[in-house]
Short mmCIF file of C-alpha atoms in Angstrom, two decimals:
data_model
loop_
_atom_site.label_atom_id
_atom_site.label_comp_id
_atom_site.label_asym_id
_atom_site.label_seq_id
_atom_site.Cartn_x
_atom_site.Cartn_y
_atom_site.Cartn_z
CA UNK A 1 -0.12 0.16 -0.07
CA UNK A 2 1.44 3.49 -0.83
CA UNK A 3 1.52 6.36 1.49
CA UNK A 4 -1.39 8.07 -0.66
CA UNK A 5 -3.20 4.73 0.22
CA UNK A 6 -2.56 4.45 3.69
CA UNK A 7 -3.63 7.74 5.08
CA UNK A 8 -6.70 9.74 4.18
CA UNK A 9 -6.08 13.41 3.34
CA UNK A 10 -10.01 14.22 3.23
CA UNK A 11 -9.29 15.86 -0.12
CA UNK A 12 -13.11 15.92 -1.04
CA UNK A 13 -14.10 17.58 2.64
CA UNK A 14 -11.04 20.33 1.72
CA UNK A 15 -12.36 21.17 -1.76
CA UNK A 16 -16.04 21.46 -0.20
CA UNK A 17 -14.58 23.88 2.76
CA UNK A 18 -12.66 25.91 0.08
CA UNK A 19 -15.71 26.30 -2.08
CA UNK A 20 -18.02 27.18 0.72
CA UNK A 21 -15.90 29.70 2.15
CA UNK A 22 -15.12 31.28 -1.15
CA UNK A 23 -11.41 31.42 0.01
CA UNK A 24 -8.97 32.63 -2.79
CA UNK A 25 -5.91 32.07 -1.35
CA UNK A 26 -5.43 28.90 0.64
CA UNK A 27 -2.50 27.57 2.75
CA UNK A 28 -1.34 24.15 3.38
CA UNK A 29 0.93 22.99 6.39
CA UNK A 30 2.20 19.49 6.64
CA UNK A 31 4.46 17.75 8.86
CA UNK A 32 7.88 16.32 7.94
CA UNK A 33 6.55 12.74 6.94
CA UNK A 34 3.80 14.07 4.65
CA UNK A 35 5.51 16.97 2.79
CA UNK A 36 6.42 14.96 -0.29
CA UNK A 37 2.70 14.63 -0.72
CA UNK A 38 2.12 18.34 -0.85
CA UNK A 39 2.66 19.14 -4.72
CA UNK A 40 0.08 16.70 -5.99
CA UNK A 41 -2.34 17.79 -3.17
CA UNK A 42 -1.70 21.46 -4.36
CA UNK A 43 -2.10 20.66 -7.69
CA UNK A 44 -5.39 18.87 -7.46
CA UNK A 45 -6.96 21.59 -5.16
CA UNK A 46 -6.03 24.12 -7.60
CA UNK A 47 -7.70 22.40 -10.31
CA UNK A 48 -10.73 21.60 -8.53
CA UNK A 49 -11.33 25.06 -6.77
CA UNK A 50 -9.35 27.68 -8.70
CA UNK A 51 -7.83 28.95 -5.30
CA UNK A 52 -4.25 29.77 -5.19
CA UNK A 53 -2.61 27.29 -2.94
CA UNK A 54 0.42 28.34 -0.61
CA UNK A 55 2.40 25.28 0.87
CA UNK A 56 4.28 26.07 4.14
CA UNK A 57 7.87 25.13 3.70
CA UNK A 58 8.58 25.53 7.51
CA UNK A 59 9.11 22.44 9.74
CA UNK A 60 6.26 21.32 11.37
CA UNK A 61 6.62 19.05 14.68
CA UNK A 62 2.86 19.14 15.96
CA UNK A 63 -0.48 20.79 16.68
CA UNK A 64 1.80 23.19 18.56
CA UNK A 65 3.72 24.18 15.61
CA UNK A 66 1.13 26.42 13.67
CA UNK A 67 2.82 28.35 10.64
CA UNK A 68 1.36 31.55 12.20
CA UNK A 69 3.05 33.89 9.35
CA UNK A 70 1.48 32.02 6.53
CA UNK A 71 -1.97 32.42 8.24
CA UNK A 72 -1.49 36.16 7.58
CA UNK A 73 -1.07 35.47 3.85
CA UNK A 74 -4.21 33.28 3.39
CA UNK A 75 -7.87 33.29 3.71
CA UNK A 76 -7.81 29.71 5.41
CA UNK A 77 -5.09 27.12 6.11
CA UNK A 78 -5.24 23.50 6.68
CA UNK A 79 -3.07 21.86 8.79
CA UNK A 80 -2.48 17.91 8.35
CA UNK A 81 -1.59 15.17 10.38
CA UNK A 82 -2.65 16.51 13.94
CA UNK A 83 -5.51 17.01 16.01
CA UNK A 84 -6.12 20.48 17.48
CA UNK A 85 -4.91 21.33 20.95
CA UNK A 86 -6.65 23.39 23.73
CA UNK A 87 -4.48 26.44 22.74
CA UNK A 88 -5.20 26.61 19.02
CA UNK A 89 -7.15 29.51 19.08
CA UNK A 90 -4.19 31.12 17.32
CA UNK A 91 -6.21 31.66 14.47
CA UNK A 92 -9.85 30.85 13.11
CA UNK A 93 -8.64 30.53 9.73
CA UNK A 94 -7.00 26.80 10.43
CA UNK A 95 -8.67 23.75 9.77
CA UNK A 96 -7.27 20.47 11.27
CA UNK A 97 -7.19 17.47 8.87
CA UNK A 98 -6.14 14.54 11.05
CA UNK A 99 -4.79 12.41 8.24
CA UNK A 100 -6.34 9.00 9.82
CA UNK A 101 -4.58 5.83 8.82
CA UNK A 102 -6.80 3.37 6.96
CA UNK A 103 -4.45 0.42 7.61
CA UNK A 104 -5.82 -2.58 9.40
CA UNK A 105 -4.48 -3.26 12.76
CA UNK A 106 -6.28 -6.42 13.92
CA UNK A 107 -3.72 -8.61 12.56
CA UNK A 108 -0.76 -7.16 14.18
CA UNK A 109 -2.84 -6.89 17.40
CA UNK A 110 -3.30 -10.69 17.42
CA UNK A 111 0.55 -11.18 16.99
CA UNK A 112 0.70 -9.11 19.99
CA UNK A 113 -1.42 -11.29 22.40
CA UNK A 114 1.13 -13.86 22.65
CA UNK A 115 3.93 -11.13 23.75
CA UNK A 116 1.79 -9.20 26.08
CA UNK A 117 2.60 -10.55 29.55
CA UNK A 118 0.05 -8.68 31.80
CA UNK A 119 -3.47 -9.24 32.14
CA UNK A 120 -4.75 -5.50 31.95
CA UNK A 121 -3.59 -3.48 29.01
CA UNK A 122 -3.76 0.18 28.03
CA UNK A 123 -4.07 0.70 24.49
CA UNK A 124 -2.34 3.93 23.11
CA UNK A 125 -1.79 5.47 19.53
CA UNK A 126 -1.33 8.83 17.75
CA UNK A 127 -4.35 10.74 16.04
CA UNK A 128 -3.61 8.65 12.92
CA UNK A 129 -4.69 5.40 14.69
CA UNK A 130 -7.00 6.15 17.77
CA UNK A 131 -10.28 5.27 15.60
CA UNK A 132 -8.89 1.74 15.50
CA UNK A 133 -8.22 1.27 19.13
CA UNK A 134 -11.57 -0.18 20.04
CA UNK A 135 -10.60 -2.66 17.01
CA UNK A 136 -7.66 -3.23 18.99
CA UNK A 137 -9.43 -3.90 22.35
CA UNK A 138 -11.94 -6.37 20.72
CA UNK A 139 -9.05 -8.36 19.39
CA UNK A 140 -7.43 -8.58 22.92
CA UNK A 141 -10.69 -9.12 24.62
CA UNK A 142 -11.03 -12.03 22.40
CA UNK A 143 -7.81 -13.61 23.75
CA UNK A 144 -9.03 -12.88 27.38
CA UNK A 145 -7.11 -9.62 28.14
CA UNK A 146 -8.81 -6.60 29.82
CA UNK A 147 -8.46 -3.51 28.32
CA UNK A 148 -8.22 0.37 28.94
CA UNK A 149 -8.32 3.04 26.65
CA UNK A 150 -8.27 6.37 28.88
CA UNK A 151 -8.68 9.97 28.34
CA UNK A 152 -6.10 12.56 28.59
CA UNK A 153 -5.93 16.26 30.14
CA UNK A 154 -7.10 19.15 28.14
CA UNK A 155 -4.43 18.98 25.31
CA UNK A 156 -5.63 15.56 24.48
CA UNK A 157 -8.59 15.24 21.71
CA UNK A 158 -9.31 11.45 21.93
CA UNK A 159 -8.77 8.75 24.38
CA UNK A 160 -6.01 6.69 24.15
CA UNK A 161 -4.20 9.49 22.22
CA UNK A 162 -0.72 10.38 23.06
CA UNK A 163 1.43 13.40 21.74
CA UNK A 164 5.14 13.68 21.63
CA UNK A 165 4.84 16.30 24.44
CA UNK A 166 2.03 14.61 26.68
CA UNK A 167 1.34 11.35 28.13
CA UNK A 168 -1.49 11.90 30.45
CA UNK A 169 -3.68 9.13 28.38
CA UNK A 170 -1.37 6.86 29.78
CA UNK A 171 -1.68 7.36 33.40
CA UNK A 172 -3.89 4.55 34.44
CA UNK A 173 -2.08 2.77 37.41
CA UNK A 174 -4.31 -0.08 37.13
CA UNK A 175 -2.63 -0.82 33.87
CA UNK A 176 0.02 -3.92 33.62
CA UNK A 177 1.73 -2.77 30.57
CA UNK A 178 0.83 -0.77 27.37
CA UNK A 179 0.21 -1.52 23.62
CA UNK A 180 0.92 1.09 21.18
CA UNK A 181 -0.54 1.08 17.91
CA UNK A 182 1.81 2.66 15.46
CA UNK A 183 5.36 2.86 13.57
CA UNK A 184 7.07 5.45 15.41
CA UNK A 185 9.57 5.21 18.38
CA UNK A 186 9.29 8.37 20.30
CA UNK A 187 5.96 8.36 21.65
CA UNK A 188 5.91 4.64 23.27
CA UNK A 189 9.52 5.58 24.43
CA UNK A 190 7.93 8.52 26.21
CA UNK A 191 5.07 6.35 27.52
CA UNK A 192 7.74 4.06 28.93
CA UNK A 193 9.64 6.87 30.59
CA UNK A 194 6.67 8.60 31.85
CA UNK A 195 4.91 5.31 33.46
CA UNK A 196 8.13 3.27 34.21
CA UNK A 197 5.74 0.50 32.46
CA UNK A 198 6.45 -1.83 29.50
CA UNK A 199 5.38 -0.70 26.17
CA UNK A 200 4.85 -3.11 22.99
CA UNK A 201 4.88 -1.45 19.66
CA UNK A 202 2.56 -3.06 17.24
CA UNK A 203 3.47 -1.41 13.87
CA UNK A 204 0.39 -2.36 11.56
CA UNK A 205 2.51 -0.85 8.27
CA UNK A 206 4.82 -3.84 8.51
CA UNK A 207 3.21 -6.13 10.86
CA UNK A 208 6.02 -6.27 13.16
CA UNK A 209 6.31 -6.21 16.98
CA UNK A 210 8.91 -4.70 19.11
CA UNK A 211 9.36 -3.13 22.65
CA UNK A 212 10.08 0.36 23.55
CA UNK A 213 13.67 0.28 25.09
CA UNK A 214 14.15 3.49 27.18
CA UNK A 215 17.67 2.31 28.57
CA UNK A 216 19.73 4.35 25.99
CA UNK A 217 17.66 7.44 26.31
CA UNK A 218 18.15 7.46 30.01
CA UNK A 219 21.91 6.76 29.50
CA UNK A 220 22.34 9.82 27.35
CA UNK A 221 20.32 11.62 29.84
CA UNK A 222 22.20 10.72 32.73
CA UNK A 223 25.36 11.93 30.77
CA UNK A 224 23.85 15.29 29.85
CA UNK A 225 23.40 15.87 33.58
CA UNK A 226 26.74 14.73 34.49
CA UNK A 227 28.17 17.23 31.88
CA UNK A 228 26.26 20.05 33.48
CA UNK A 229 27.08 19.56 37.06
CA UNK A 230 29.73 22.00 37.05
CA UNK A 231 28.06 24.81 34.95
CA UNK A 232 27.69 28.46 35.89
CA UNK A 233 26.19 29.86 33.13
CA UNK A 234 22.86 28.88 31.44
CA UNK A 235 20.68 29.76 28.59
CA UNK A 236 16.82 28.80 29.06
CA UNK A 237 15.35 28.39 25.70
CA UNK A 238 11.91 29.50 25.07
CA UNK A 239 9.78 28.94 21.97
CA UNK A 240 7.71 31.75 20.60
CA UNK A 241 5.45 28.87 18.81
CA UNK A 242 1.88 29.15 20.40
CA UNK A 243 1.71 25.80 21.37
CA UNK A 244 5.27 25.62 22.96
CA UNK A 245 5.70 28.92 24.72
CA UNK A 246 6.50 28.43 28.21
CA UNK A 247 7.78 31.83 29.59
CA UNK A 248 6.20 31.16 33.14
CA UNK A 249 8.46 28.32 33.50
CA UNK A 250 11.61 29.69 32.06
CA UNK A 251 11.19 32.85 34.48
CA UNK A 252 10.90 30.21 37.21
CA UNK A 253 13.96 28.60 36.36
CA UNK A 254 15.97 31.45 36.19
CA UNK A 255 14.71 32.64 39.52
CA UNK A 256 16.04 29.01 40.74
CA UNK A 257 19.27 29.42 39.16
CA UNK A 258 19.71 32.95 41.05
CA UNK A 259 19.05 31.26 44.18
CA UNK A 260 21.71 28.83 43.70
CA UNK A 261 24.30 31.74 42.72
CA UNK A 262 24.23 30.35 38.88
CA UNK A 263 23.92 32.79 35.86
CA UNK A 264 20.95 32.43 33.47
CA UNK A 265 19.57 34.16 30.58
CA UNK A 266 16.23 33.50 28.87
CA UNK A 267 16.71 33.03 25.08
CA UNK A 268 13.68 33.42 22.97
CA UNK A 269 13.15 32.08 19.34
CA UNK A 270 11.02 30.25 16.82
CA UNK A 271 12.85 27.50 15.39
CA UNK A 272 15.46 26.16 18.08
CA UNK A 273 18.49 24.53 15.90
CA UNK A 274 22.14 23.93 16.95
CA UNK A 275 23.27 26.50 14.50
CA UNK A 276 20.64 29.25 16.06
CA UNK A 277 22.30 28.68 19.45
CA UNK A 278 25.92 28.42 18.37
CA UNK A 279 26.83 32.14 19.18
CA UNK A 280 25.47 31.90 22.88
CA UNK A 281 28.46 31.06 25.16
CA UNK A 282 26.94 29.34 28.07
CA UNK A 283 27.83 26.15 29.75
CA UNK A 284 24.52 24.37 29.27
CA UNK A 285 21.05 25.08 28.04
CA UNK A 286 17.70 24.45 29.41
CA UNK A 287 15.07 23.49 27.08
CA UNK A 288 11.37 24.67 27.72
CA UNK A 289 10.24 24.44 24.19
CA UNK A 290 9.44 21.43 22.38
CA UNK A 291 10.31 18.51 24.96
CA UNK A 292 11.33 16.24 21.95
CA UNK A 293 14.32 18.95 21.61
CA UNK A 294 16.73 17.56 24.19
CA UNK A 295 16.13 14.08 23.48
CA UNK A 296 16.06 13.79 19.56
CA UNK A 297 18.95 16.39 19.11
CA UNK A 298 21.05 15.01 21.95
CA UNK A 299 24.78 15.81 21.23
CA UNK A 300 24.25 18.07 18.40
CA UNK A 301 24.38 21.30 20.62
CA UNK A 302 27.69 22.76 21.60
CA UNK A 303 26.73 22.87 25.26
CA UNK A 304 24.48 20.21 27.09
CA UNK A 305 20.70 20.88 26.45
CA UNK A 306 18.91 19.85 29.71
CA UNK A 307 15.23 19.64 30.45
CA UNK A 308 13.73 21.49 33.02
CA UNK A 309 13.61 18.51 35.52
CA UNK A 310 17.24 17.58 34.91
CA UNK A 311 18.11 21.28 35.65
CA UNK A 312 16.38 20.63 38.98
CA UNK A 313 18.60 17.71 39.59
CA UNK A 314 21.90 20.02 38.48
CA UNK A 315 20.87 22.51 41.06
CA UNK A 316 19.97 19.82 43.71
CA UNK A 317 16.29 20.43 43.79
CA UNK A 318 15.28 17.40 42.88
CA UNK A 319 16.90 13.60 43.09
CA UNK A 320 18.28 11.68 40.34
CA UNK A 321 15.70 8.92 41.31
CA UNK A 322 12.87 11.49 40.56
CA UNK A 323 14.08 12.14 37.06
CA UNK A 324 10.68 12.37 34.89
CA UNK A 325 10.06 12.93 31.28
CA UNK A 326 9.28 16.67 30.36
CA UNK A 327 5.49 17.00 29.27
CA UNK A 328 3.48 19.91 28.31
CA UNK A 329 0.40 19.45 29.99
CA UNK A 330 -3.03 20.91 30.07
CA UNK A 331 -5.74 21.36 32.47
#
């Protein structure tokens, strides 16, 4: 099955919205995995509607990462691959196209039954597969397992949905372990770190099973903390992206640094990259932007990049054993 066949881009719906709203200039924003599809989609929409299509070329890491500048140049914009967050009132022009997967999950869930060691299983996924979680639960129940699909906090649109920065739908203390439906590694790794429970990944695209192994990430985080223990000057990174901006947290961390006779500076920017930070001569950075940044980009910055919780460990405010995964939570 090709990528185009594996996901529903809701093109008929998009065409109807463009026609109904009378939009003349339309923006499209895709996450990295879908960007290659954008020229063909744009051509089809232009042909069907006569609207001028503008494609965002900026990186897109989630629903938190709306291309605000593009919204100012278009009548409406379609954001693909994510469900809206609680703080996506940035623009009424934005329509979220969740791009649900049409791939069958029952076969790979059947494969997972013999690998699940617990009795009470929490089932989780990204928005691409949340509509298949009931199917997954029915398969597990047919094989004698108890299933739990939990709701999350205010940032979570659907029960069982996890984000790269929010694992509140996997906070059920009664679950023995979790079954993650999907192909990625970061979300199940985050759940494993956040819950300290086993997470089995059931990949429906290739019908494979694997276990989320957080040991490498924990070793990397321990190394980053160790390199920062003698740091005196910190750069606290704040993202300007609407869904990532945590200025109150940054101010709190700066105050904490001062209380421990450390120097800290708040650095604000839109896209956080190693090159963007290269000119800031600090001993270590503290990331309050997308929590994935410190983990995905480990070793690429010229100074260690700490999470807020790791910064607390460096300052002696938190014990090593109390290290938890950084999340952006909602009410």
